[in-house]
Amino acid sequence: MTFKTHTCGQLRTQDAGKSVTLAGWVHRRRDHGGLVFIDLRDRWGITQVVFNPDTSPEAHTAARDLRAEYVVKVIGVVRCRPTGLENPDLATGEIEVVAKEAEILNPAKTPPFYINEDVPVDEALRLRYRYLDLRRQRMQSNLVLRHKVVKYIRDFLSDEGFIEVETPILFKSTPEGARDYLVPSRVHPGNFYALPQSPQQLKQLLMVAGYERYFQIARCFRDEDQRGDRQPEFTQLDLEMSFVDREDVIDTIERLYTAIAEQISDKKLLFKPFKRLSHHEAMERFGTDRPDMRFGMELADISDIAAGSDFRVFSQTVADGGTVKGLNAQGCGVYSRKQVDELAALVQEFDAKGLAWLALDEKGDVRSSFAKFLTDEQVQAIIKRLDGQPGDLLLFVADRPQITNEALSRLRATLGDRLGLRNPDVLALCWVVDFPFVEWNEEEQRWDPSHHLFTAPMDEDIPLLDANPGQARGKQYDLVCNGHEIAGGSIRIHRRELQEQVFSLIGLTIEDARDQFGHMLEAFEYGTPPHGGIATGIDRWVMLLADEPNIREVIAFPKSQSAADLMANTPSPVTDEQLKTLHLKLDL
Ligand code: ASP
């Protein structure tokens, strides 16, 4: 190579005496009176270079002009560092390069933030100068980790007979349930492509086409409100298999994810095999279908005890069809009123009316917001149900089941953080299965698919689709890790009649169904094999492996919280001419 004989992470003591050429960025520069030291950085590491005015005056003069982030080429000789001066934090810390020649390939302006130190920097500034942010060690190791994960996936699935097929980015609205990004067609005035929310229909059509085992590292686009682990465009491992049932898909992903966790990360898998929960059980025990299983603190239902009490908040809730559930914050019996009020404010954010509490002191004596309305037996029964011990704090929400579950699951997560129960070194992977097939949409007064339109109902539940759809279960499965949903998939419908029945259940007229999904219905008549698949979020999985708080940290060029690219400054206006070509007029 013209500019380097070695990388900056490569040289060791056995290279001592070699003449080498290195090139990279000035990471740090120290001037020790006579000697100048440069930490030279490239993607592979850092090497210390010494400039001595006595032995190489010209190189030393060049080194005096060097500043952070200058790009330089250095020719010199490797030598072992004197005893006591080694740097155990650097892979190259036992050697240094004594410069003979140095050439500045390009100077650099002073960067707007430190690249050589992991200090907090305002995220907007980082995104504005993303190419500098990406120079930082943390970001480099995140992207390298991401590359390793994706490469592992490709190799693993290829070995199992899968082939990677690209599907179009310009396509048609897909039914994943979010808003579409639309692209106007110049050639077909007034018509639009939609960017795919996922390759769902196309991967199913690849099964019709006989490919049997497909995958794709697929970019998906969803115009949703942004949150920590969402982006307008994200990447998923999209996979589909023919002649399979639920267990085959689950087994493939479980082996793949186990191997990635064990071979690419230092994290420990808490469950091998992964845990399995029914949707019902997840909701009962954790109040959510994506529970963080790294810790217990399970919810306990006390509706039966509450129903017979004189505490109206409890008894009336149950009478109105609600539930009373609680959890045990072990060792928090000493919490002050103010601390409990903070927790109450948290559940109120999730629409719960309030938080009832019962604290047990070291002797087991009770302090409580509601115990005075209950009999001794009722109080003892509640303590027993939550396994309350001296020093514990029992917390309760009484509300509509959905609100009770949501509020307590958020409370559980917050307490899990506060009490240090969410061990970052552990991955708790868990399959959630047996989801309800449809959910009632109160606003629109209709059934919505819990997953998507192409998910099959359980065979034994098909008769329920007419009589009692709310009771039917779907062949859906989700993979959850540490409280995040990291994958979701299903066995699909592969017969036209059943697909049409499901379309009509969720309120699509025959005309609409043919209009939107005619190609699918038609394809189902040409010998469609039973098939199923899954999509796993690559960004979220890498985020968890990298211990990052949000997926922007593992995406090279992410959008900001408001879906903007702060570096290229987009979305941005276009010229009138461009609009005209697309037959568009703005109405702002
Ligand atoms: N298309 C679904 C999604 O992206 C996943 C699947 O059913 O395979 O969420």
Coordinates of C-alpha atoms and ligand atoms in Angstrom, one line a residue:
M1 CA 0.0 0.0 0.0
T2 CA 1.2 3.4 -0.9
F3 CA 0.6 5.1 2.4
K4 CA 1.0 2.3 4.9
T5 CA 3.0 -0.8 5.5
H6 CA 1.0 -1.5 8.7
T7 CA -2.1 -0.3 10.4
C8 CA -1.9 1.8 13.6
G9 CA -3.2 -1.2 15.6
Q10 CA -0.7 -3.8 14.3
L11 CA 2.8 -3.4 15.6
R12 CA 4.2 -5.4 18.5
T13 CA 7.5 -6.0 20.2
Q14 CA 8.5 -8.6 17.7
D15 CA 8.4 -5.9 15.0
A16 CA 11.2 -3.9 16.8
G17 CA 13.8 -2.8 14.3
K18 CA 11.5 -2.8 11.3
S19 CA 11.2 0.2 9.0
V20 CA 7.5 1.1 8.7
T21 CA 5.2 3.6 7.1
L22 CA 2.0 4.5 9.0
A23 CA -0.8 6.9 8.0
G24 CA -3.8 8.2 9.9
W25 CA -5.1 11.0 12.1
V26 CA -3.3 12.9 14.9
H27 CA -5.2 11.6 17.9
R28 CA -3.1 13.5 20.5
R29 CA 0.1 15.5 20.4
R30 CA 2.4 16.1 23.4
D31 CA 5.4 18.3 23.4
H32 CA 7.9 17.4 26.0
G33 CA 10.3 20.2 25.5
G34 CA 12.6 18.5 23.0
L35 CA 10.7 15.4 22.1
V36 CA 7.3 15.5 20.4
F37 CA 4.9 12.5 20.9
I38 CA 2.0 11.9 18.5
D39 CA -0.6 9.3 19.0
L40 CA -1.4 8.3 15.4
R41 CA -4.9 6.8 14.9
D42 CA -6.5 4.8 12.2
R43 CA -9.5 2.5 12.2
W44 CA -7.4 -0.3 13.7
G45 CA -5.9 1.4 16.6
I46 CA -3.3 3.9 17.9
T47 CA 0.4 3.9 17.7
Q48 CA 2.8 6.3 19.5
V49 CA 5.2 8.1 17.3
V50 CA 8.3 9.9 18.7
F51 CA 9.9 12.9 17.0
N52 CA 13.5 13.6 18.1
P53 CA 15.0 17.0 17.1
D54 CA 18.6 15.6 17.4
T55 CA 18.2 12.5 15.2
S56 CA 15.5 13.7 12.7
P57 CA 15.4 17.5 12.8
E58 CA 13.2 17.8 9.7
A59 CA 10.5 15.4 10.9
H60 CA 10.6 17.1 14.2
T61 CA 10.0 20.5 12.6
A62 CA 7.0 19.0 10.7
A63 CA 5.7 17.5 14.0
R64 CA 5.6 20.9 15.6
D65 CA 2.9 22.0 13.1
L66 CA 0.7 19.0 13.7
R67 CA -2.7 19.5 15.4
A68 CA -5.5 17.2 16.4
E69 CA -7.1 15.4 13.4
Y70 CA -4.4 16.4 10.9
V71 CA -3.9 13.6 8.4
V72 CA -0.3 12.5 8.3
K73 CA 2.1 9.9 6.9
V74 CA 5.0 8.9 9.0
I75 CA 8.1 6.8 8.0
G76 CA 10.1 5.5 10.9
V77 CA 11.6 2.6 12.9
V78 CA 9.8 0.4 15.5
R79 CA 11.4 0.1 18.9
C80 CA 10.4 -1.3 22.2
R81 CA 9.4 1.3 24.7
P82 CA 11.8 1.7 27.7
T83 CA 10.8 -0.4 30.7
G84 CA 8.2 1.3 32.8
L85 CA 6.9 3.5 29.9
E86 CA 4.7 0.8 28.3
N87 CA 1.0 1.7 28.0
P88 CA -1.1 -1.4 29.0
D89 CA -4.3 0.3 27.7
L90 CA -3.0 0.2 24.1
A91 CA -2.6 -3.0 22.1
T92 CA 0.5 -1.4 20.6
G93 CA 1.5 0.0 24.1
E94 CA 4.8 -1.9 24.2
I95 CA 6.3 -0.3 21.2
E96 CA 6.7 3.1 19.6
V97 CA 7.8 4.3 16.2
V98 CA 10.8 6.7 16.0
A99 CA 10.0 9.0 13.1
K100 CA 12.5 9.6 10.4
E101 CA 10.1 11.5 8.0
A102 CA 6.7 13.0 8.4
E103 CA 4.4 14.4 5.7
I104 CA 1.2 16.4 6.4
L105 CA -1.4 14.9 3.9
N106 CA -4.1 17.3 5.0
P107 CA -4.6 19.8 7.8
A108 CA -7.8 19.9 9.8
K109 CA -9.9 22.6 11.4
T110 CA -10.4 22.3 15.2
P111 CA -13.3 19.9 15.5
P112 CA -16.4 21.1 17.2
F113 CA -16.0 18.5 19.9
Y114 CA -13.3 16.2 21.3
I115 CA -12.8 13.1 19.2
N116 CA -10.2 11.6 21.4
E117 CA -12.2 11.7 24.6
D118 CA -15.5 10.0 25.4
V119 CA -17.1 13.1 26.9
P120 CA -20.8 13.9 26.5
V121 CA -21.6 16.0 23.5
D122 CA -24.9 17.5 22.5
E123 CA -26.5 15.0 20.1
A124 CA -27.6 17.7 17.6
L125 CA -24.0 18.7 17.2
R126 CA -22.9 15.1 16.9
L127 CA -25.5 14.5 14.1
R128 CA -24.6 17.7 12.4
Y129 CA -20.9 16.6 12.2
R130 CA -21.7 12.9 12.0
Y131 CA -18.5 12.2 10.0
L132 CA -16.5 13.4 12.9
D133 CA -18.7 11.7 15.5
L134 CA -18.1 8.5 13.6
R135 CA -14.4 8.9 14.1
R136 CA -14.9 8.3 17.9
Q137 CA -13.9 5.0 19.3
R138 CA -17.3 4.2 20.7
M139 CA -19.1 4.7 17.3
Q140 CA -16.4 2.8 15.5
S141 CA -16.8 -0.2 17.8
N142 CA -20.6 0.0 17.4
L143 CA -20.4 -0.1 13.6
V144 CA -17.8 -2.9 13.6
L145 CA -20.1 -4.9 15.9
R146 CA -23.0 -4.2 13.6
H147 CA -21.0 -5.4 10.7
K148 CA -20.0 -8.6 12.5
V149 CA -23.7 -9.3 13.4
V150 CA -24.9 -8.9 9.9
K151 CA -22.0 -10.9 8.5
Y152 CA -22.8 -13.7 11.0
I153 CA -26.4 -13.7 9.9
R154 CA -25.5 -13.9 6.2
D155 CA -23.1 -16.8 6.8
F156 CA -25.3 -18.7 9.1
L157 CA -28.4 -18.5 6.9
S158 CA -26.5 -19.2 3.7
D159 CA -25.1 -22.4 5.4
E160 CA -28.7 -23.4 6.1
G161 CA -29.8 -23.1 2.5
F162 CA -31.3 -19.6 2.6
I163 CA -30.7 -17.2 -0.2
E164 CA -30.7 -13.5 0.0
V165 CA -33.0 -11.8 -2.4
E166 CA -33.5 -8.0 -2.8
T167 CA -37.0 -6.7 -3.1
P168 CA -38.0 -3.2 -4.4
I169 CA -37.8 0.0 -2.4
L170 CA -40.4 1.6 -4.8
F171 CA -43.5 -0.5 -4.1
K172 CA -47.0 -0.3 -2.9
S173 CA -48.5 0.5 0.5
T174 CA -47.9 -2.5 2.8
P175 CA -50.2 -3.3 5.7
E176 CA -47.8 -3.0 8.6
G177 CA -50.0 -0.5 10.3
A178 CA -47.9 2.6 10.2
R179 CA -48.1 5.6 7.8
D180 CA -46.3 5.2 4.5
Y181 CA -43.6 7.3 2.9
L182 CA -44.9 8.1 -0.6
V183 CA -42.9 8.8 -3.8
P184 CA -44.8 10.6 -6.6
S185 CA -44.5 9.1 -10.0
R186 CA -43.5 11.4 -12.9
V187 CA -44.6 8.9 -15.5
H188 CA -47.9 8.2 -14.0
P189 CA -49.3 11.6 -12.9
G190 CA -51.2 11.5 -9.7
N191 CA -49.9 8.1 -8.7
F192 CA -47.5 7.2 -6.0
Y193 CA -45.2 4.4 -4.9
A194 CA -44.9 3.7 -1.3
L195 CA -41.6 2.8 0.4
P196 CA -42.0 -0.6 1.9
Q197 CA -42.9 -0.8 5.6
S198 CA -41.4 -4.3 5.2
P199 CA -41.0 -6.8 2.3
Q200 CA -43.9 -8.8 3.7
Q201 CA -45.9 -9.4 0.6
L202 CA -42.9 -9.9 -1.6
K203 CA -41.3 -12.4 0.7
Q204 CA -44.6 -14.4 0.7
L205 CA -44.7 -14.2 -3.1
L206 CA -41.1 -15.6 -3.1
M207 CA -42.6 -18.6 -1.3
V208 CA -45.3 -18.9 -4.0
A209 CA -42.4 -18.7 -6.5
G210 CA -40.8 -21.8 -4.9
Y211 CA -37.7 -20.3 -3.2
E212 CA -38.5 -22.0 0.2
R213 CA -35.8 -20.3 2.2
Y214 CA -35.4 -16.5 1.7
F215 CA -33.8 -13.8 3.8
Q216 CA -32.8 -10.2 3.3
I217 CA -31.1 -7.5 5.3
A218 CA -33.9 -5.2 4.5
R219 CA -34.4 -1.5 4.9
C220 CA -38.0 -0.7 6.0
F221 CA -39.7 2.7 6.1
R222 CA -42.4 3.7 8.6
D223 CA -43.7 7.3 9.1
E224 CA -44.3 7.0 12.8
D225 CA -43.8 9.3 15.7
Q226 CA -40.2 9.0 16.8
R227 CA -39.1 7.4 20.0
G228 CA -35.8 6.2 21.5
D229 CA -35.7 2.9 19.6
R230 CA -37.5 4.0 16.4
Q231 CA -36.3 5.6 13.2
P232 CA -38.2 6.5 10.0
E233 CA -36.0 3.9 8.2
F234 CA -34.6 0.9 10.0
T235 CA -33.0 -2.4 9.1
Q236 CA -34.4 -5.8 9.7
L237 CA -33.5 -9.4 9.1
D238 CA -36.5 -10.4 7.0
L239 CA -36.9 -14.1 6.6
E240 CA -39.5 -16.5 5.1
M241 CA -39.6 -20.3 4.9
S242 CA -41.9 -22.8 3.2
F243 CA -43.3 -26.1 4.5
V244 CA -42.7 -25.0 8.1
D245 CA -44.7 -24.5 11.3
R246 CA -44.1 -22.2 14.2
E247 CA -41.4 -24.4 15.8
D248 CA -39.3 -24.4 12.7
V249 CA -39.1 -20.6 12.4
I250 CA -38.5 -20.3 16.2
D251 CA -35.8 -22.9 16.1
T252 CA -33.9 -21.2 13.3
I253 CA -33.9 -17.8 14.9
E254 CA -33.2 -19.2 18.4
R255 CA -30.1 -21.0 17.1
L256 CA -29.0 -17.9 15.2
Y257 CA -29.5 -15.5 18.1
T258 CA -27.8 -17.8 20.6
A259 CA -24.8 -18.1 18.4
I260 CA -24.5 -14.3 17.9
A261 CA -24.8 -13.7 21.6
E262 CA -22.3 -16.3 22.5
Q263 CA -19.8 -15.7 19.7
I264 CA -19.9 -12.0 19.1
S265 CA -20.7 -10.5 22.4
D266 CA -19.5 -10.9 26.0
K267 CA -23.1 -11.0 27.3
K268 CA -24.5 -14.0 29.1
L269 CA -27.7 -15.6 27.9
L270 CA -30.0 -16.0 30.9
F271 CA -32.2 -18.6 29.3
K272 CA -31.1 -21.5 27.2
P273 CA -33.4 -22.5 25.5
F274 CA -35.1 -19.1 25.4
K275 CA -38.1 -18.7 27.8
R276 CA -41.6 -19.2 26.3
L277 CA -44.6 -17.3 27.5
S278 CA -48.1 -17.2 26.2
H279 CA -49.4 -13.7 25.5
H280 CA -52.0 -14.2 28.3
E281 CA -49.3 -15.3 30.8
A282 CA -47.1 -12.4 29.9
M283 CA -49.9 -9.9 30.5
E284 CA -50.9 -11.6 33.8
R285 CA -47.4 -11.8 35.2
F286 CA -45.7 -8.7 33.8
G287 CA -48.5 -6.5 32.5
T288 CA -46.9 -6.3 29.0
D289 CA -46.2 -8.5 26.1
R290 CA -42.5 -7.5 26.1
P291 CA -41.4 -8.2 29.6
D292 CA -37.9 -7.7 30.9
M293 CA -37.3 -11.1 32.3
R294 CA -34.0 -10.3 33.9
F295 CA -35.8 -9.9 37.2
G296 CA -38.8 -11.0 39.1
M297 CA -41.1 -8.5 40.7
E298 CA -44.1 -10.1 39.0
L299 CA -47.6 -8.6 39.2
A300 CA -50.1 -10.3 41.5
D301 CA -53.8 -10.0 41.0
I302 CA -55.7 -9.2 44.2
S303 CA -59.1 -8.4 42.5
D304 CA -60.8 -11.2 44.4
I305 CA -59.7 -9.8 47.8
A306 CA -60.3 -6.2 46.7
A307 CA -63.9 -7.0 45.5
G308 CA -65.0 -7.8 49.0
S309 CA -63.3 -4.9 50.7
D310 CA -64.8 -1.6 52.0
F311 CA -62.2 0.4 50.1
R312 CA -64.4 1.8 47.3
V313 CA -61.5 2.5 45.0
F314 CA -60.8 -1.2 45.0
S315 CA -64.3 -2.7 45.2
Q316 CA -65.9 -0.4 42.7
T317 CA -63.1 -1.0 40.1
V318 CA -63.7 -4.7 40.3
A319 CA -67.5 -4.2 40.1
D320 CA -67.0 -2.1 36.9
G321 CA -65.0 -4.9 35.3
G322 CA -61.6 -3.6 36.2
T323 CA -58.7 -5.3 38.0
V324 CA -56.6 -4.6 41.1
K325 CA -53.0 -5.7 40.7
G326 CA -49.9 -5.0 42.7
L327 CA -46.2 -5.7 42.9
N328 CA -43.7 -6.0 45.6
A329 CA -40.8 -3.5 45.7
Q330 CA -38.6 -5.5 48.0
G331 CA -36.7 -3.6 50.6
C332 CA -38.4 -0.3 49.7
G333 CA -40.5 -0.2 52.9
V334 CA -38.4 2.7 54.0
Y335 CA -39.4 4.9 51.1
S336 CA -40.6 8.4 52.2
R337 CA -44.0 9.8 51.3
K338 CA -42.3 11.9 48.7
Q339 CA -40.7 8.9 47.1
V340 CA -44.0 7.1 47.0
D341 CA -45.6 10.2 45.5
E342 CA -43.1 10.2 42.7
L343 CA -44.0 6.6 41.8
A344 CA -47.7 7.6 41.9
A345 CA -46.9 10.4 39.5
L346 CA -45.3 7.9 37.2
V347 CA -48.4 5.6 37.0
Q348 CA -50.6 8.6 36.5
E349 CA -48.6 9.4 33.4
F350 CA -49.9 6.1 32.0
D351 CA -53.5 7.1 32.9
A352 CA -53.8 5.2 36.2
K353 CA -55.9 7.2 38.7
G354 CA -53.5 6.6 41.5
L355 CA -51.2 4.3 43.4
A356 CA -52.3 2.5 46.6
W357 CA -49.4 1.4 48.8
L358 CA -48.6 -0.7 51.8
A359 CA -45.3 -0.6 53.6
L360 CA -44.0 -3.2 56.0
D361 CA -41.4 -1.9 58.5
E362 CA -38.5 -4.0 59.9
K363 CA -40.9 -5.4 62.5
G364 CA -43.5 -6.2 60.0
D365 CA -45.9 -3.4 61.1
V366 CA -48.0 -1.9 58.4
R367 CA -48.2 1.6 57.1
S368 CA -50.6 2.1 54.3
S369 CA -52.8 4.4 52.2
F370 CA -55.7 2.0 52.3
A371 CA -55.3 -0.7 55.0
K372 CA -57.6 1.1 57.4
F373 CA -60.6 0.3 55.1
L374 CA -59.8 -3.4 55.0
T375 CA -60.2 -6.1 57.6
D376 CA -57.1 -7.6 59.2
E377 CA -57.7 -10.8 57.3
Q378 CA -57.9 -8.9 54.0
V379 CA -54.7 -7.1 54.7
Q380 CA -52.9 -10.3 55.6
A381 CA -54.2 -12.1 52.5
I382 CA -52.9 -9.3 50.3
I383 CA -49.5 -9.3 52.0
K384 CA -49.4 -13.1 51.6
R385 CA -50.3 -13.0 47.9
L386 CA -47.4 -10.6 47.2
D387 CA -45.1 -12.4 49.5
G388 CA -44.6 -9.2 51.5
Q389 CA -41.7 -9.5 54.1
P390 CA -40.6 -7.0 56.7
G391 CA -39.0 -4.0 54.9
D392 CA -41.0 -4.4 51.7
L393 CA -43.2 -1.9 49.9
L394 CA -46.4 -3.2 48.1
L395 CA -47.8 -1.0 45.4
F396 CA -51.2 -1.4 43.7
V397 CA -53.2 0.0 40.8
A398 CA -56.9 -0.4 40.4
D399 CA -58.2 0.4 37.0
R400 CA -59.4 -0.9 33.6
P401 CA -57.3 -4.1 32.9
Q402 CA -55.3 -2.4 30.1
I403 CA -54.4 0.6 32.2
T404 CA -53.6 -1.4 35.3
N405 CA -51.2 -3.6 33.3
E406 CA -49.6 -0.7 31.4
A407 CA -49.1 1.4 34.6
L408 CA -47.7 -1.5 36.6
S409 CA -45.4 -2.7 33.9
R410 CA -43.9 0.8 33.6
L411 CA -43.6 1.0 37.4
R412 CA -41.9 -2.4 37.4
A413 CA -39.4 -1.3 34.8
T414 CA -38.6 1.9 36.7
L415 CA -38.2 0.1 40.0
G416 CA -36.0 -2.5 38.2
D417 CA -33.7 0.3 37.1
R418 CA -33.7 2.0 40.5
L419 CA -33.0 -1.2 42.4
G420 CA -30.3 -2.3 40.0
L421 CA -32.1 -5.4 38.9
R422 CA -31.6 -4.9 35.1
N423 CA -28.2 -6.4 34.8
P424 CA -26.6 -5.0 31.6
D425 CA -24.4 -8.0 31.1
V426 CA -27.3 -10.4 30.7
L427 CA -29.6 -11.0 27.8
A428 CA -33.0 -12.5 28.8
L429 CA -34.5 -13.8 25.6
C430 CA -38.1 -14.9 25.6
W431 CA -40.7 -16.0 23.0
V432 CA -44.2 -14.7 23.4
V433 CA -46.7 -16.9 21.6
D434 CA -50.5 -17.5 21.3
F435 CA -51.4 -13.9 20.7
P436 CA -55.0 -12.9 20.2
F437 CA -55.8 -13.0 16.5
V438 CA -57.6 -9.7 16.4
E439 CA -58.0 -6.7 18.7
W440 CA -61.1 -4.6 19.0
N441 CA -60.6 -1.0 17.8
E442 CA -62.9 1.0 19.9
E443 CA -62.5 4.2 17.9
E444 CA -63.2 2.7 14.5
Q445 CA -65.6 0.1 15.9
R446 CA -63.9 -2.8 14.1
W447 CA -61.5 -5.6 14.5
D448 CA -57.8 -4.9 13.8
P449 CA -55.3 -7.7 13.2
S450 CA -53.0 -8.0 16.2
H451 CA -50.1 -8.7 13.9
H452 CA -50.8 -8.1 10.2
L453 CA -53.3 -9.2 7.6
F454 CA -51.5 -12.2 6.4
T455 CA -51.0 -14.0 9.8
A456 CA -53.0 -17.2 10.1
P457 CA -55.4 -18.0 12.9
M458 CA -54.7 -21.2 14.9
D459 CA -56.4 -24.0 13.0
E460 CA -58.6 -25.0 15.9
D461 CA -59.7 -21.3 16.3
I462 CA -60.9 -20.8 12.7
P463 CA -64.5 -21.6 13.6
L464 CA -64.3 -18.7 16.2
L465 CA -63.6 -16.1 13.4
D466 CA -67.4 -15.9 12.7
A467 CA -68.8 -16.5 16.2
N468 CA -66.3 -14.9 18.6
P469 CA -63.2 -13.4 16.9
G470 CA -62.0 -11.9 20.1
Q471 CA -61.3 -15.4 21.5
A472 CA -59.4 -16.6 18.5
R473 CA -55.6 -16.9 18.7
G474 CA -53.1 -16.2 15.9
K475 CA -50.0 -18.1 14.8
Q476 CA -47.9 -15.1 15.7
Y477 CA -44.7 -15.1 17.7
D478 CA -42.6 -12.3 19.1
L479 CA -39.1 -12.4 20.4
V480 CA -38.4 -10.2 23.4
C481 CA -35.0 -9.3 24.9
N482 CA -34.6 -7.3 28.1
G483 CA -37.9 -5.5 27.7
H484 CA -37.6 -4.8 24.0
E485 CA -39.5 -6.5 21.2
I486 CA -36.7 -7.6 18.9
A487 CA -38.5 -9.8 16.4
G488 CA -42.0 -10.7 15.3
G489 CA -43.4 -13.1 12.8
S490 CA -46.1 -15.6 12.0
I491 CA -47.2 -18.6 10.1
R492 CA -49.2 -17.1 7.2
I493 CA -52.5 -17.8 5.6
H494 CA -51.9 -19.6 2.3
R495 CA -55.4 -20.2 1.0
R496 CA -57.4 -17.7 -0.8
E497 CA -60.7 -18.4 1.0
L498 CA -59.3 -17.9 4.4
Q499 CA -57.4 -14.8 3.4
E500 CA -60.7 -13.3 2.0
Q501 CA -62.5 -14.3 5.2
V502 CA -59.9 -12.4 7.3
F503 CA -60.0 -9.4 5.0
S504 CA -63.8 -9.3 5.5
L505 CA -63.4 -9.8 9.3
I506 CA -61.3 -6.7 9.6
G507 CA -63.8 -4.7 7.5
L508 CA -62.1 -4.7 4.1
T509 CA -64.8 -4.8 1.3
I510 CA -64.2 -7.4 -1.4
E511 CA -63.5 -4.5 -3.8
D512 CA -60.9 -2.9 -1.5
A513 CA -59.2 -6.2 -0.9
R514 CA -59.0 -7.0 -4.6
D515 CA -57.8 -3.5 -5.3
Q516 CA -55.0 -3.5 -2.6
F517 CA -54.1 -7.2 -2.4
G518 CA -55.5 -8.7 -5.7
H519 CA -52.0 -9.9 -6.6
M520 CA -51.7 -11.8 -3.3
L521 CA -55.2 -13.4 -3.7
E522 CA -54.4 -14.3 -7.2
A523 CA -51.1 -15.8 -6.3
F524 CA -52.7 -17.9 -3.6
E525 CA -54.5 -19.8 -6.4
Y526 CA -51.4 -21.0 -8.1
G527 CA -50.2 -23.6 -5.6
T528 CA -49.0 -21.7 -2.6
P529 CA -47.1 -23.8 -0.1
P530 CA -47.7 -23.5 3.7
H531 CA -45.2 -20.8 4.8
G532 CA -44.2 -18.5 7.6
G533 CA -41.5 -16.2 8.6
I534 CA -40.2 -13.5 10.9
A535 CA -38.5 -10.1 10.9
T536 CA -35.9 -9.2 13.5
G537 CA -34.8 -5.7 14.2
I538 CA -31.1 -5.4 13.5
D539 CA -30.8 -1.9 15.0
R540 CA -32.3 -2.9 18.3
W541 CA -30.4 -6.1 18.6
V542 CA -27.1 -4.4 18.0
M543 CA -28.1 -1.6 20.4
L544 CA -28.6 -4.2 23.1
L545 CA -25.4 -6.0 22.4
A546 CA -23.5 -2.7 22.4
D547 CA -25.2 -1.4 25.6
E548 CA -26.4 1.7 23.9
P549 CA -29.5 3.6 25.1
N550 CA -31.0 4.1 21.6
I551 CA -30.7 2.8 18.1
R552 CA -29.2 6.1 16.7
E553 CA -26.0 5.0 18.3
V554 CA -25.7 1.9 16.1
I555 CA -26.8 3.5 12.8
A556 CA -24.1 5.4 10.8
F557 CA -26.3 8.2 9.6
P558 CA -29.6 8.3 11.6
K559 CA -32.3 10.8 11.6
S560 CA -32.9 13.1 14.6
Q561 CA -35.8 12.7 17.0
S562 CA -37.8 14.9 14.5
A563 CA -37.0 12.7 11.6
A564 CA -34.5 15.1 10.1
D565 CA -30.9 14.6 8.8
L566 CA -29.1 17.4 10.5
M567 CA -25.9 16.9 8.5
A568 CA -27.4 17.1 5.0
N569 CA -30.2 19.3 6.3
T570 CA -33.1 17.3 4.9
P571 CA -36.0 17.0 4.4
S572 CA -35.6 20.2 2.4
P573 CA -37.6 22.2 -0.2
V574 CA -37.3 21.3 -3.9
T575 CA -37.6 23.7 -6.9
D576 CA -40.9 24.6 -8.5
E577 CA -39.6 22.9 -11.6
Q578 CA -39.1 19.6 -9.8
L579 CA -42.6 19.8 -8.4
K580 CA -44.0 20.6 -11.8
T581 CA -42.3 17.6 -13.3
L582 CA -44.0 15.5 -10.7
H583 CA -47.4 17.1 -11.3
L584 CA -47.5 18.4 -7.7
K585 CA -48.6 21.7 -6.1
L586 CA -47.9 22.5 -2.5
D587 CA -50.7 23.5 -0.2
L588 CA -48.9 24.5 3.0
Ligands
ASP1 N1 -43.5 -8.1 8.2 C1 -43.5 -8.2 9.6 C2 -42.8 -7.0 10.2 O1 -42.0 -6.4 9.6 C3 -42.7 -9.4 10.1 C4 -43.2 -10.7 9.6 O2 -44.4 -11.1 9.8 O3 -42.4 -11.4 9.1 O4 -43.1 -6.6 11.4

